[in-house]
mmCIF file of C-alpha atoms in Angstrom:
data_model
loop_
_atom_site.group_PDB
_atom_site.id
_atom_site.type_symbol
_atom_site.label_atom_id
_atom_site.label_comp_id
_atom_site.label_asym_id
_atom_site.label_seq_id
_atom_site.Cartn_x
_atom_site.Cartn_y
_atom_site.Cartn_z
ATOM 1 C CA MET A 1 0.396 -0.097 -0.018
ATOM 2 C CA ARG A 2 1.042 3.550 -1.281
ATOM 3 C CA ARG A 3 2.295 5.724 1.841
ATOM 4 C CA ASP A 4 -0.447 8.243 1.432
ATOM 5 C CA PHE A 5 -3.069 5.718 1.577
ATOM 6 C CA LEU A 6 -4.880 5.958 5.470
ATOM 7 C CA LEU A 7 -7.260 3.409 4.218
ATOM 8 C CA LYS A 8 -7.358 0.848 1.319
ATOM 9 C CA CYS A 9 -10.557 -1.469 0.573
ATOM 10 C CA GLN A 10 -10.677 -3.580 -2.083
ATOM 11 C CA GLY A 11 -13.416 -5.625 -2.862
ATOM 12 C CA VAL A 12 -15.222 -5.158 0.327
ATOM 13 C CA GLU A 13 -18.539 -7.065 0.788
ATOM 14 C CA LYS A 14 -20.673 -7.982 3.831
ATOM 15 C CA LYS A 15 -24.206 -10.200 3.500
ATOM 16 C CA PHE A 16 -27.110 -11.036 5.643
ATOM 17 C CA GLY A 17 -28.151 -14.281 4.255
ATOM 18 C CA ALA A 18 -28.785 -13.788 0.578
ATOM 19 C CA LEU A 19 -29.104 -10.091 0.890
ATOM 20 C CA VAL A 20 -25.466 -8.714 -0.515
ATOM 21 C CA ALA A 21 -25.388 -5.169 1.360
ATOM 22 C CA VAL A 22 -21.729 -4.354 0.139
ATOM 23 C CA ASN A 23 -21.296 -5.480 -3.064
ATOM 24 C CA LYS A 24 -16.820 -5.960 -3.951
ATOM 25 C CA LEU A 25 -16.424 -2.549 -2.959
ATOM 26 C CA GLY A 26 -12.988 -1.138 -3.910
ATOM 27 C CA PHE A 27 -12.034 2.661 -3.309
ATOM 28 C CA ASP A 28 -8.822 4.469 -1.398
ATOM 29 C CA VAL A 29 -8.792 7.248 1.104
ATOM 30 C CA LYS A 30 -5.402 9.542 1.471
ATOM 31 C CA VAL A 31 -4.096 10.916 3.953
ATOM 32 C CA GLY A 32 -6.072 14.001 4.789
ATOM 33 C CA GLN A 33 -9.078 13.498 2.535
ATOM 34 C CA VAL A 34 -12.734 14.304 2.978
ATOM 35 C CA LEU A 35 -14.317 11.931 1.201
ATOM 36 C CA GLY A 36 -18.698 12.374 1.083
ATOM 37 C CA ILE A 37 -20.306 8.574 0.216
ATOM 38 C CA GLY A 38 -23.928 10.097 -0.956
ATOM 39 C CA GLY A 39 -26.592 7.401 -2.280
ATOM 40 C CA SER A 40 -30.229 6.374 -1.251
ATOM 41 C CA ASN A 41 -31.490 4.679 1.600
ATOM 42 C CA GLY A 42 -30.465 0.657 1.592
ATOM 43 C CA ALA A 43 -27.395 1.745 -0.742
ATOM 44 C CA GLY A 44 -24.788 0.597 1.443
ATOM 45 C CA LYS A 45 -23.447 3.172 3.219
ATOM 46 C CA THR A 46 -23.419 2.208 7.189
ATOM 47 C CA VAL A 47 -23.349 -1.092 6.548
ATOM 48 C CA LEU A 48 -19.554 0.218 4.809
ATOM 49 C CA PHE A 49 -18.783 1.673 8.121
ATOM 50 C CA ASP A 50 -20.112 -0.638 10.114
ATOM 51 C CA ALA A 51 -17.773 -2.812 8.463
ATOM 52 C CA ILE A 52 -14.555 -0.035 8.786
ATOM 53 C CA SER A 53 -15.441 0.150 12.285
ATOM 54 C CA GLY A 54 -15.295 -3.284 12.966
ATOM 55 C CA ILE A 55 -19.390 -3.629 14.624
ATOM 56 C CA ASN A 56 -20.458 -5.945 11.624
ATOM 57 C CA PRO A 57 -17.069 -7.055 9.974
ATOM 58 C CA CYS A 58 -17.975 -7.453 5.753
ATOM 59 C CA SER A 59 -18.010 -11.469 4.540
ATOM 60 C CA SER A 60 -14.863 -10.869 2.568
ATOM 61 C CA GLY A 61 -12.524 -8.894 1.480
ATOM 62 C CA GLU A 62 -9.800 -6.858 3.187
ATOM 63 C CA ILE A 63 -9.700 -3.414 4.663
ATOM 64 C CA THR A 64 -5.874 -1.860 5.176
ATOM 65 C CA PHE A 65 -5.429 0.793 7.257
ATOM 66 C CA ASN A 66 -2.411 3.016 7.887
ATOM 67 C CA GLY A 67 -0.679 -0.113 6.537
ATOM 68 C CA THR A 68 -2.362 -2.770 8.701
ATOM 69 C CA ARG A 69 -5.076 -4.875 7.975
ATOM 70 C CA ILE A 70 -8.652 -4.493 10.289
ATOM 71 C CA ASP A 71 -11.262 -6.508 8.609
ATOM 72 C CA ALA A 72 -11.007 -9.165 11.231
ATOM 73 C CA TYR A 73 -10.148 -6.665 13.959
ATOM 74 C CA GLN A 74 -12.743 -6.063 16.226
ATOM 75 C CA PRO A 75 -14.440 -2.207 17.707
ATOM 76 C CA ASP A 76 -11.805 -1.486 20.426
ATOM 77 C CA LYS A 77 -8.790 -2.342 18.450
ATOM 78 C CA ILE A 78 -9.192 -0.416 15.645
ATOM 79 C CA CYS A 79 -10.816 2.364 17.290
ATOM 80 C CA HIS A 80 -7.566 2.451 20.122
ATOM 81 C CA LEU A 81 -5.270 2.021 16.197
ATOM 82 C CA GLY A 82 -7.240 5.753 15.002
ATOM 83 C CA ILE A 83 -10.410 5.381 13.811
ATOM 84 C CA SER A 84 -13.458 6.813 15.145
ATOM 85 C CA ARG A 85 -16.944 7.011 14.106
ATOM 86 C CA THR A 86 -20.244 8.515 14.760
ATOM 87 C CA PHE A 87 -24.234 7.434 14.018
ATOM 88 C CA GLN A 88 -26.976 8.203 12.607
ATOM 89 C CA LEU A 89 -29.102 7.518 15.982
ATOM 90 C CA ASN A 90 -27.803 9.806 18.321
ATOM 91 C CA SER A 91 -25.587 7.701 20.836
ATOM 92 C CA GLY A 92 -24.601 8.347 24.031
ATOM 93 C CA PHE A 93 -25.013 7.370 27.691
ATOM 94 C CA ASP A 94 -27.654 9.202 28.854
ATOM 95 C CA THR A 95 -27.551 9.138 32.949
ATOM 96 C CA LEU A 96 -24.316 11.012 32.462
ATOM 97 C CA THR A 97 -23.433 14.781 31.978
ATOM 98 C CA VAL A 98 -21.784 15.832 28.440
ATOM 99 C CA ALA A 99 -18.690 16.301 30.204
ATOM 100 C CA GLU A 100 -18.559 12.978 31.745
ATOM 101 C CA ASN A 101 -19.455 11.100 28.330
ATOM 102 C CA ILE A 102 -16.077 13.226 27.004
ATOM 103 C CA ARG A 103 -14.345 12.013 29.568
ATOM 104 C CA THR A 104 -14.768 8.640 29.475
ATOM 105 C CA SER A 105 -14.696 7.797 25.442
ATOM 106 C CA ARG A 106 -11.073 9.991 25.775
ATOM 107 C CA TYR A 107 -9.896 7.723 28.665
ATOM 108 C CA PHE A 108 -11.083 4.803 26.848
ATOM 109 C CA GLY A 109 -11.226 5.366 23.617
ATOM 110 C CA ARG A 110 -7.510 5.655 22.942
ATOM 111 C CA SER A 111 -5.242 2.183 24.253
ATOM 112 C CA ARG A 112 -6.877 -1.180 26.028
ATOM 113 C CA ARG A 113 -7.807 -0.835 29.883
ATOM 114 C CA LYS A 114 -7.401 -4.223 30.795
ATOM 115 C CA VAL A 115 -7.504 -2.943 34.632
ATOM 116 C CA PRO A 116 -9.195 0.481 34.643
ATOM 117 C CA SER A 117 -8.514 2.968 36.799
ATOM 118 C CA PHE A 118 -10.304 3.948 40.191
ATOM 119 C CA ARG A 119 -10.045 7.579 38.963
ATOM 120 C CA PHE A 120 -9.434 9.660 35.669
ATOM 121 C CA ASP A 121 -5.924 10.230 34.754
ATOM 122 C CA ARG A 122 -4.224 13.721 34.504
ATOM 123 C CA ASP A 123 -4.037 13.739 31.185
ATOM 124 C CA THR A 124 -7.905 12.857 29.990
ATOM 125 C CA ASN A 125 -9.132 15.375 32.338
ATOM 126 C CA GLU A 126 -7.392 17.859 31.121
ATOM 127 C CA SER A 127 -8.133 17.148 27.419
ATOM 128 C CA VAL A 128 -12.192 17.189 28.852
ATOM 129 C CA ASP A 129 -12.652 20.966 28.940
ATOM 130 C CA GLU A 130 -10.212 21.824 24.817
ATOM 131 C CA ILE A 131 -12.506 18.984 23.792
ATOM 132 C CA LEU A 132 -15.510 21.022 24.954
ATOM 133 C CA GLU A 133 -14.690 24.780 24.173
ATOM 134 C CA PHE A 134 -14.244 22.992 20.163
ATOM 135 C CA VAL A 135 -17.263 21.458 19.361
ATOM 136 C CA ASP A 136 -18.747 24.485 21.489
ATOM 137 C CA LEU A 137 -20.202 22.762 24.315
ATOM 138 C CA GLN A 138 -18.890 24.185 27.237
ATOM 139 C CA ASP A 139 -21.493 25.595 28.139
ATOM 140 C CA PHE A 140 -23.445 22.287 28.274
ATOM 141 C CA ALA A 141 -20.835 20.401 30.226
ATOM 142 C CA ASP A 142 -23.044 19.409 33.662
ATOM 143 C CA VAL A 143 -26.357 19.015 32.280
ATOM 144 C CA GLN A 144 -26.802 14.438 31.186
ATOM 145 C CA VAL A 145 -27.302 13.705 27.778
ATOM 146 C CA LYS A 146 -30.602 12.733 28.048
ATOM 147 C CA ASN A 147 -31.501 16.331 28.467
ATOM 148 C CA LEU A 148 -30.094 17.846 25.463
ATOM 149 C CA PRO A 149 -31.668 19.258 22.401
ATOM 150 C CA ILE A 150 -30.611 17.067 18.948
ATOM 151 C CA PHE A 151 -28.100 19.552 17.428
ATOM 152 C CA GLN A 152 -25.893 19.350 20.765
ATOM 153 C CA ARG A 153 -26.511 15.088 20.938
ATOM 154 C CA LYS A 154 -24.962 15.266 17.169
ATOM 155 C CA LEU A 155 -22.027 17.888 18.955
ATOM 156 C CA LEU A 156 -21.859 15.240 21.766
ATOM 157 C CA MET A 157 -21.129 12.824 18.833
ATOM 158 C CA ILE A 158 -18.570 14.443 17.328
ATOM 159 C CA GLY A 159 -16.777 15.029 19.957
ATOM 160 C CA SER A 160 -16.829 12.031 21.934
ATOM 161 C CA ALA A 161 -15.181 10.673 18.607
ATOM 162 C CA LEU A 162 -12.794 13.171 18.672
ATOM 163 C CA ALA A 163 -11.307 12.226 22.897
ATOM 164 C CA THR A 164 -9.425 8.668 20.691
ATOM 165 C CA ASP A 165 -7.604 11.131 19.065
ATOM 166 C CA PRO A 166 -8.522 9.389 16.195
ATOM 167 C CA LYS A 167 -6.625 9.889 12.264
ATOM 168 C CA LEU A 168 -9.481 8.912 10.266
ATOM 169 C CA LEU A 169 -13.157 9.966 11.765
ATOM 170 C CA LEU A 170 -16.600 8.470 10.115
ATOM 171 C CA LEU A 171 -19.387 10.542 10.014
ATOM 172 C CA ASP A 172 -23.150 9.281 9.546
ATOM 173 C CA GLU A 173 -25.676 11.114 8.906
ATOM 174 C CA PRO A 174 -23.676 14.299 10.639
ATOM 175 C CA VAL A 175 -26.428 16.880 9.328
ATOM 176 C CA GLY A 176 -29.380 14.776 9.837
ATOM 177 C CA GLY A 177 -32.209 16.371 10.977
ATOM 178 C CA LEU A 178 -31.208 19.413 11.535
ATOM 179 C CA ILE A 179 -32.297 23.235 9.965
ATOM 180 C CA PRO A 180 -30.287 25.143 7.791
ATOM 181 C CA VAL A 181 -28.730 27.526 10.824
ATOM 182 C CA GLU A 182 -27.280 23.842 12.366
ATOM 183 C CA ILE A 183 -26.568 22.676 8.776
ATOM 184 C CA GLU A 184 -23.937 25.558 8.394
ATOM 185 C CA LYS A 185 -22.592 25.102 12.402
ATOM 186 C CA ILE A 186 -21.971 21.620 11.663
ATOM 187 C CA ILE A 187 -19.987 22.391 7.737
ATOM 188 C CA ALA A 188 -17.818 25.220 9.739
ATOM 189 C CA LEU A 189 -17.221 22.550 12.886
ATOM 190 C CA VAL A 190 -16.137 19.823 10.112
ATOM 191 C CA ASP A 191 -14.134 22.047 8.147
ATOM 192 C CA GLN A 192 -12.199 22.752 11.499
ATOM 193 C CA ILE A 193 -11.686 19.414 11.771
ATOM 194 C CA SER A 194 -10.037 18.344 9.006
ATOM 195 C CA ASN A 195 -8.130 22.185 8.336
ATOM 196 C CA THR A 196 -6.922 22.535 12.009
ATOM 197 C CA LYS A 197 -6.584 18.774 13.539
ATOM 198 C CA GLN A 198 -5.942 17.573 9.909
ATOM 199 C CA ILE A 199 -7.844 14.234 10.668
ATOM 200 C CA THR A 200 -8.807 12.155 7.324
ATOM 201 C CA ILE A 201 -12.851 12.352 7.631
ATOM 202 C CA ILE A 202 -15.560 10.141 5.884
ATOM 203 C CA LEU A 203 -18.801 11.270 6.105
ATOM 204 C CA ILE A 204 -22.321 9.310 5.073
ATOM 205 C CA GLU A 205 -24.556 12.474 3.744
ATOM 206 C CA HIS A 206 -28.035 12.747 1.944
ATOM 207 C CA VAL A 207 -27.735 16.730 2.162
ATOM 208 C CA MET A 208 -26.075 17.248 -0.794
ATOM 209 C CA ARG A 209 -24.588 21.141 -0.332
ATOM 210 C CA PHE A 210 -22.912 19.820 2.424
ATOM 211 C CA LEU A 211 -21.117 17.128 0.983
ATOM 212 C CA MET A 212 -20.674 19.211 -2.661
ATOM 213 C CA GLN A 213 -18.553 22.245 -0.571
ATOM 214 C CA LEU A 214 -17.132 20.290 2.145
ATOM 215 C CA CYS A 215 -15.316 17.083 0.316
ATOM 216 C CA ASP A 216 -12.345 16.771 -2.266
ATOM 217 C CA SER A 217 -14.169 13.794 -3.733
ATOM 218 C CA VAL A 218 -17.684 11.729 -3.369
ATOM 219 C CA MET A 219 -18.669 8.474 -4.026
ATOM 220 C CA ILE A 220 -22.581 7.278 -4.708
ATOM 221 C CA LEU A 221 -23.765 4.460 -3.719
ATOM 222 C CA HIS A 222 -26.782 2.169 -5.253
ATOM 223 C CA ARG A 223 -27.107 -1.009 -4.530
ATOM 224 C CA GLY A 224 -24.456 -1.475 -2.411
ATOM 225 C CA LYS A 225 -22.055 -0.913 -5.760
ATOM 226 C CA LYS A 226 -19.871 2.162 -6.485
ATOM 227 C CA LEU A 227 -22.167 4.565 -9.216
ATOM 228 C CA PHE A 228 -19.248 7.472 -8.791
ATOM 229 C CA GLU A 229 -16.499 8.450 -7.341
ATOM 230 C CA GLY A 230 -15.155 11.559 -8.454
ATOM 231 C CA LEU A 231 -14.980 15.317 -7.917
ATOM 232 C CA PRO A 232 -17.941 16.825 -5.811
ATOM 233 C CA ASN A 233 -18.888 19.117 -9.340
ATOM 234 C CA GLU A 234 -19.023 16.116 -11.882
ATOM 235 C CA ILE A 235 -21.801 14.733 -10.286
ATOM 236 C CA LEU A 236 -24.492 17.244 -11.428
ATOM 237 C CA THR A 237 -22.623 16.110 -15.353
ATOM 238 C CA ASN A 238 -23.015 12.565 -14.537
ATOM 239 C CA GLU A 239 -25.910 10.778 -16.382
ATOM 240 C CA LYS A 240 -26.034 7.536 -13.730
ATOM 241 C CA VAL A 241 -26.104 9.786 -10.608
ATOM 242 C CA VAL A 242 -28.443 12.406 -11.614
ATOM 243 C CA GLU A 243 -31.181 9.463 -12.963
ATOM 244 C CA ILE A 244 -30.725 7.355 -10.456
ATOM 245 C CA TYR A 245 -29.933 8.683 -7.278
ATOM 246 C CA LEU A 246 -30.609 13.089 -7.335
ATOM 247 C CA GLY A 247 -33.004 13.417 -9.587
ATOM 248 C CA GLU A 248 -33.062 16.063 -12.720
ATOM 249 C CA SER A 249 -34.786 19.095 -10.842
ATOM 250 C CA ALA A 250 -32.502 18.246 -7.589
ATOM 251 C CA ALA A 251 -29.468 18.467 -10.051
ATOM 252 C CA ARG A 252 -30.820 21.778 -11.513
ATOM 253 C CA MET A 253 -30.984 23.306 -8.399
ATOM 254 C CA LEU A 254 -27.739 22.498 -7.394
ATOM 255 C CA ARG A 255 -26.062 23.488 -10.217
ATOM 256 C CA ARG A 256 -28.144 27.011 -9.697
ATOM 257 C CA ASN A 257 -26.206 27.151 -6.357
ATOM 258 C CA GLU A 258 -22.970 26.153 -7.222
ATOM 259 C CA ASN A 259 -23.950 28.696 -9.473
#
C-alpha cells in the first residue's frame, strides 16, 4: 500500500443471508482527504461504516488502515488504532453529563484498559475542557445527555469521537434532522476538524450541498455498488447519478446554487 493512502478497501462485501448489502466495493482514502459518500436508503453506506469500524465485519474482502489489515479486528482495537465514528442515531450515555461522556471516551478510546483505574488520569481530565470548547459544548458540560437538544447531541457524538485522537473520523449523517443554521455550524466544525486538526474524514450524508461544499471527492453507492466516484462538481453532469439518485429537478437546483 502506498504510504499516502490511510485507508484501502479491496473487494469489500457484506452479506445478510441472500442480501448483498455491500457488493465487492473498492476505494482508497488519502491522508488528509475528506471523502463524502451519498446514495439512497439501503445503498449500503452505514453497512460499509460498520465493516470499517468492526461493528459488523465484512463477509469478504480486505480493509487496510495505515498499513495494517483490520477487517478481522474487534471494534475496540480498530478504535485504538485511530478510527473513530459517529452514528445516525444520537448515541451517548444518557445518565452521564456531557463532560462525563467526553471523559469516558477519552479514557477508554485511546488504549486498552485491562484494569481501569478508580480515577481518570490527568491527561484525560485536562483534555475535556479543550474538546468541549472545540465543539462548542462548554455551556452544556454539566447537563445530562438525556436532556440535550438534537443539535447538541450531534456535537457530543463528534466530540466523543475526537476524544479518542483519531487519524480517521467516520461521520454518519452528521446533519440529519438539523435546520439550516445548525447545518452551517456543522459544516464549519467539520471544516475545522479537517484543516485545524488535520484529521482524515469520511462522511455519509443525504444533504448534497453539505457533500459538495466540504468534500475533496464524492462516492455514490447504489445497491451496494459504486455508482460514481470523482470530484463533487462532476456529480451534476453524471447521467447515471442524476437519473438514479439525484433526479433532474434536484440536479438543476444544485447547479443554480453552484452558480
